[in-house]
Short mmCIF file of C-alpha atoms and ligand atoms in Angstrom, two decimals:
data_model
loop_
_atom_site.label_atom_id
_atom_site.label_comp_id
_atom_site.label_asym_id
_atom_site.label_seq_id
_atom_site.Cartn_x
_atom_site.Cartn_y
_atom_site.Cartn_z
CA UNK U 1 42.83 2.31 -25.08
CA UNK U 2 42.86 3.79 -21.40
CA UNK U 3 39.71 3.90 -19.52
CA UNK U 4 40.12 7.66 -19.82
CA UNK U 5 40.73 7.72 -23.12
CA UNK U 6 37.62 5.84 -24.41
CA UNK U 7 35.14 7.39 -21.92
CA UNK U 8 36.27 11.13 -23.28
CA UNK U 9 36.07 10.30 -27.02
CA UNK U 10 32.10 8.79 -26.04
CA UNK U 11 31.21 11.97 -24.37
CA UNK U 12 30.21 15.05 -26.88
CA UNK U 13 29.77 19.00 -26.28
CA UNK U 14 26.52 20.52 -27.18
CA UNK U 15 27.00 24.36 -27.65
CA UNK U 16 24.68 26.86 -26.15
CA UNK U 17 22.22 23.93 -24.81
CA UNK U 18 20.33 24.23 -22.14
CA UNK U 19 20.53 27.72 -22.33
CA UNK U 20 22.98 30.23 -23.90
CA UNK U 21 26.66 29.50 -22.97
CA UNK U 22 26.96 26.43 -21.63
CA UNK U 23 28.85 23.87 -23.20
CA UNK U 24 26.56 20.55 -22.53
CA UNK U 25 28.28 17.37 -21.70
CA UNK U 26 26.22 14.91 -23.50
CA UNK U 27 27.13 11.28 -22.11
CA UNK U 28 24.70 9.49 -24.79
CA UNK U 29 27.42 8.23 -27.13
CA UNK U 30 28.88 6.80 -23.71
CA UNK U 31 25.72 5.16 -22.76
CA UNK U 32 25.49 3.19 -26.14
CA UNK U 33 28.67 2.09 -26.09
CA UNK U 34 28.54 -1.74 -24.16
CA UNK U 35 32.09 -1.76 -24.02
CA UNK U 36 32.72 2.03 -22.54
CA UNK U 37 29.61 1.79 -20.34
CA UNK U 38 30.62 -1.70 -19.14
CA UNK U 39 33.95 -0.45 -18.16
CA UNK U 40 32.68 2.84 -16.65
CA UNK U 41 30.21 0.74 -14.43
CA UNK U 42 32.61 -1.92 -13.64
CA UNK U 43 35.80 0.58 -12.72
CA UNK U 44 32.68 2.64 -10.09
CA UNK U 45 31.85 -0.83 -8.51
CA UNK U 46 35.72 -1.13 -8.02
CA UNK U 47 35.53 2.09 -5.99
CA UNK U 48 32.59 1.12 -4.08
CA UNK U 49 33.99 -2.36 -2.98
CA UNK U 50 37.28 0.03 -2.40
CA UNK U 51 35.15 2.34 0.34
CA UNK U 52 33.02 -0.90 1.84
CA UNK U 53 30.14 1.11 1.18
CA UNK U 54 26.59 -0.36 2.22
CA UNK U 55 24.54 1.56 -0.69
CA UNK U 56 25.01 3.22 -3.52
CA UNK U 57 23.33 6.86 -3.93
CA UNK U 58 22.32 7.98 -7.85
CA UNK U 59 21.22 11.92 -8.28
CA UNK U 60 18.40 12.01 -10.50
CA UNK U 61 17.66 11.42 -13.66
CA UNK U 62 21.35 10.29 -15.18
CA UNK U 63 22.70 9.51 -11.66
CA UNK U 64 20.65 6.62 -11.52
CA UNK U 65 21.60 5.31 -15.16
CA UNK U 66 25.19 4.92 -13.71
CA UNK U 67 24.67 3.91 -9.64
CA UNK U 68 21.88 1.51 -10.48
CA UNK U 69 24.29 -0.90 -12.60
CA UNK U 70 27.09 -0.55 -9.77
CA UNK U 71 25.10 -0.99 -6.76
CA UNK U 72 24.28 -4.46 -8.87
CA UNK U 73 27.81 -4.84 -9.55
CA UNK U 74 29.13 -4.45 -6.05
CA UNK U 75 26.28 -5.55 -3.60
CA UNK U 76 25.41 -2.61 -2.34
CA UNK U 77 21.85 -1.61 -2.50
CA UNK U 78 20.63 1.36 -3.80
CA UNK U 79 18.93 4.64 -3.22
CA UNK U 80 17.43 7.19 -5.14
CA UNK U 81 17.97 11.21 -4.99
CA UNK U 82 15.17 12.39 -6.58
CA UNK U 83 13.86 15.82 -8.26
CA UNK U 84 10.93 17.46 -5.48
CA UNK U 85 7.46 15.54 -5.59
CA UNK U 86 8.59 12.05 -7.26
CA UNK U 87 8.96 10.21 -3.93
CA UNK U 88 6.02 9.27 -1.97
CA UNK U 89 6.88 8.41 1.27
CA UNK U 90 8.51 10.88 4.25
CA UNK U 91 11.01 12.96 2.36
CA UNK U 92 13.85 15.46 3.38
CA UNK U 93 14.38 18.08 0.67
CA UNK U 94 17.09 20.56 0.21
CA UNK U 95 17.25 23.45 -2.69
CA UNK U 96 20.31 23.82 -4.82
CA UNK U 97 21.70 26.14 -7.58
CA UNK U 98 23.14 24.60 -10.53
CA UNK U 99 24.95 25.44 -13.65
CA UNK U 100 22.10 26.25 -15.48
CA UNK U 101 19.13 26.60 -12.99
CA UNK U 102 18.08 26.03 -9.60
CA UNK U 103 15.80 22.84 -8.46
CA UNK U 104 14.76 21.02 -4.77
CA UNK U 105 16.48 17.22 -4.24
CA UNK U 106 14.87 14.85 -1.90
CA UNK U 107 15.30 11.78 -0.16
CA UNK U 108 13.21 9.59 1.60
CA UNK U 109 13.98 9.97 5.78
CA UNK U 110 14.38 6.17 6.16
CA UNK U 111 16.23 5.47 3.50
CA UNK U 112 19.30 4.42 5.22
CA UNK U 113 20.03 3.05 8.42
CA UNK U 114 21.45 4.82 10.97
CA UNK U 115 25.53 5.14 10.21
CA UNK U 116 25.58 3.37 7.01
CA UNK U 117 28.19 4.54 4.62
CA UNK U 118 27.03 5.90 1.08
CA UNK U 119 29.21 6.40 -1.97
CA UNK U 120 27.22 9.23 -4.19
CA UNK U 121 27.45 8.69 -7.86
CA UNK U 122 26.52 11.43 -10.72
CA UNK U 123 27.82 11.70 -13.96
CA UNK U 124 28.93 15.73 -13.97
CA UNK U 125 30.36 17.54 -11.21
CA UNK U 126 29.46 21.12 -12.49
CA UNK U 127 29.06 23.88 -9.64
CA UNK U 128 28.57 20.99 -7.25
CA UNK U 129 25.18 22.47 -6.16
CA UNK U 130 23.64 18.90 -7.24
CA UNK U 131 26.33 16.73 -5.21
CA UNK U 132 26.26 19.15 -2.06
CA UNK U 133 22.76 19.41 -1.97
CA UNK U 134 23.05 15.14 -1.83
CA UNK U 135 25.41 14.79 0.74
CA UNK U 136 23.44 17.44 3.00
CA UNK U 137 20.33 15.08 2.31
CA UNK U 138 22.48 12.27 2.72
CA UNK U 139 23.83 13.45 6.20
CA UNK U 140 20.42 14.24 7.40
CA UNK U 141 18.82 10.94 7.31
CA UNK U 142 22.17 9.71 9.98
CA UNK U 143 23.97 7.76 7.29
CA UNK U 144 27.81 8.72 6.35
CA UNK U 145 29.11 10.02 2.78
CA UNK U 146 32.28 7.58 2.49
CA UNK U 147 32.67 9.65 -0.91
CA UNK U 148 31.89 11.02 -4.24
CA UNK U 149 32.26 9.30 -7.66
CA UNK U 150 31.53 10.83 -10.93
CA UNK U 151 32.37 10.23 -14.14
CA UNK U 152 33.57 13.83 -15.81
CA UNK U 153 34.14 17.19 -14.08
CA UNK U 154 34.26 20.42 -15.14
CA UNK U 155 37.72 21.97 -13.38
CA UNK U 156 36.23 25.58 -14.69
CA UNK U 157 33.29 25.62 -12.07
CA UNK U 158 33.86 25.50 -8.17
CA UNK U 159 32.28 22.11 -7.65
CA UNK U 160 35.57 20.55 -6.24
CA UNK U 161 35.83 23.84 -4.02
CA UNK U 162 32.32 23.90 -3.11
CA UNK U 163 32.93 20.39 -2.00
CA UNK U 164 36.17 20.90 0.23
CA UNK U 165 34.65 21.88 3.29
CA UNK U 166 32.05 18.83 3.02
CA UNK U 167 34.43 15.66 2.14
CA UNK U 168 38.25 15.61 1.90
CA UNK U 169 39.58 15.99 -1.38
CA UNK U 170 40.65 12.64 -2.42
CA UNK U 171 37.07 10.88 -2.08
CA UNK U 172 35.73 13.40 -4.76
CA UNK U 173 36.75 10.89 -7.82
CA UNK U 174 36.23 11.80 -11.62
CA UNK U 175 37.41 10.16 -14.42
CA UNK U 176 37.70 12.87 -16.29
CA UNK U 177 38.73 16.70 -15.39
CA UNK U 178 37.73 19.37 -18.48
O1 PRP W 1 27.33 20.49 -10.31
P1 PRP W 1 26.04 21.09 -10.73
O2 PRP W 1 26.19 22.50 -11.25
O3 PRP W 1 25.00 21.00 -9.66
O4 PRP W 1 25.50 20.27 -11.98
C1 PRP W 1 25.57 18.88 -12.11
C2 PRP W 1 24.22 18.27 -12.29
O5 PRP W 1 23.58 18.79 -13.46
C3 PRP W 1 23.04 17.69 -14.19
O6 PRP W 1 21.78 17.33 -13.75
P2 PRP W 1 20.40 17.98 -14.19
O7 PRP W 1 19.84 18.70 -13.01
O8 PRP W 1 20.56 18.73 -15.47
O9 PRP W 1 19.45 16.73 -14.33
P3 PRP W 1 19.29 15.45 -15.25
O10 PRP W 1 20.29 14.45 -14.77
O11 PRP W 1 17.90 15.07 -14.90
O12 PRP W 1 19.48 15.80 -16.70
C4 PRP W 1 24.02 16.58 -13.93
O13 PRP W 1 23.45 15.31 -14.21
C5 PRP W 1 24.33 16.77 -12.47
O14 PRP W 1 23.39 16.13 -11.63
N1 ADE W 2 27.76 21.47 -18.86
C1 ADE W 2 27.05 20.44 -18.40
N2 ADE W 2 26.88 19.34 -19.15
C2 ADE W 2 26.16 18.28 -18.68
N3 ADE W 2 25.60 18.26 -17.49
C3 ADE W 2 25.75 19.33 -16.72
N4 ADE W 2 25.31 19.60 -15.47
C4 ADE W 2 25.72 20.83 -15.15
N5 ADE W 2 26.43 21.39 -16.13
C5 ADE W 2 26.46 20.46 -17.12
#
């Protein structure tokens, strides 16, 4: 089966979860699955070796269940993006709108070192609040976004758009578009 193909049938729609109207992406199935999640991981660390990135960023909480395994998998090292108050040294912290709220992202300000080149990973690319809101952080501490990786998008919100004037449009990767 294509990579494609096998990620999409491990990846189910919740109705009316968070809230009302949305359509959540639930990437549990996915998760469980050694041989999808294996070839999800291994496919990112592909892209990462691809970019010569030095370390691998993962947007809390199910960023970092994807960019942990790949940082591992491609020797880069790896950094979280965390939800406000979690980290406990220095932080910078930018607010962000998302498709079902609004929350504050930080990073800590020596997390990278000056110029280092970052590959972002999430698994949905919604409004793209969530991954602008990371490279701003990102961009802040002096390191460089080399790009964007995520496993599904939704091509109904603006999060490509939103993205446009922040990255060109070829290192905003998904697997899948819905
Ligand atoms: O493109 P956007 O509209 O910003 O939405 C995408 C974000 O929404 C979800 O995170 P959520 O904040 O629900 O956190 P979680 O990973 O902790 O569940 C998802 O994991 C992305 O990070
Ligand atoms: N519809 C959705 N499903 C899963 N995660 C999301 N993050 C933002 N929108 C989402």
């Amino acid at each position: 089966m294509e990579l494609r193909d096998l990620l999409d049938s491990r990846i189910r729609d919740v109705p009316d979860w968070p809230k009302p109207g949305v359509v959540f992406k639930d990437i549990s199935p996915m998760l469980a699955d050694p041989e999808a999640f294996a070839a999800l991981v291994d496919a990112l660390a592909e892209q990462c070796s691809a970019a010569g990135v030095d370390k691998v960023v993962g947007i809390e909480a199910r960023g970092f269940i994807l960019a942990a395994p790949v940082a591992y998998r491609a020797g880069a090292g790896f950094v979280p993006v965390r939800k406000q108050g979690k980290l406990p040294c220095a932080t910078y912290a930018q607010s962000y709108d998302l498709e079902y709220g609004s929350a504050t992202l930080e990073v800590h300000q020596d997390a990278f070192a000056p110029g280092e080149r970052v590959l972002v990973i999430d698994d949905v690319l919604a409004t793209g609040g969530t991954v602008a809101a990371t490279i701003d952080l990102v961009r802040r501490t002096g390191a460089e976004v080399a790009g964007v990786s995520v496993l599904l998008e939704l091509g109904f919100l603006p999060g490509r758009a939103k993205l446009a004037g922040l990255l060109p449009d070829e290192s905003v990767r998904s697997f899948i578009t819905v």
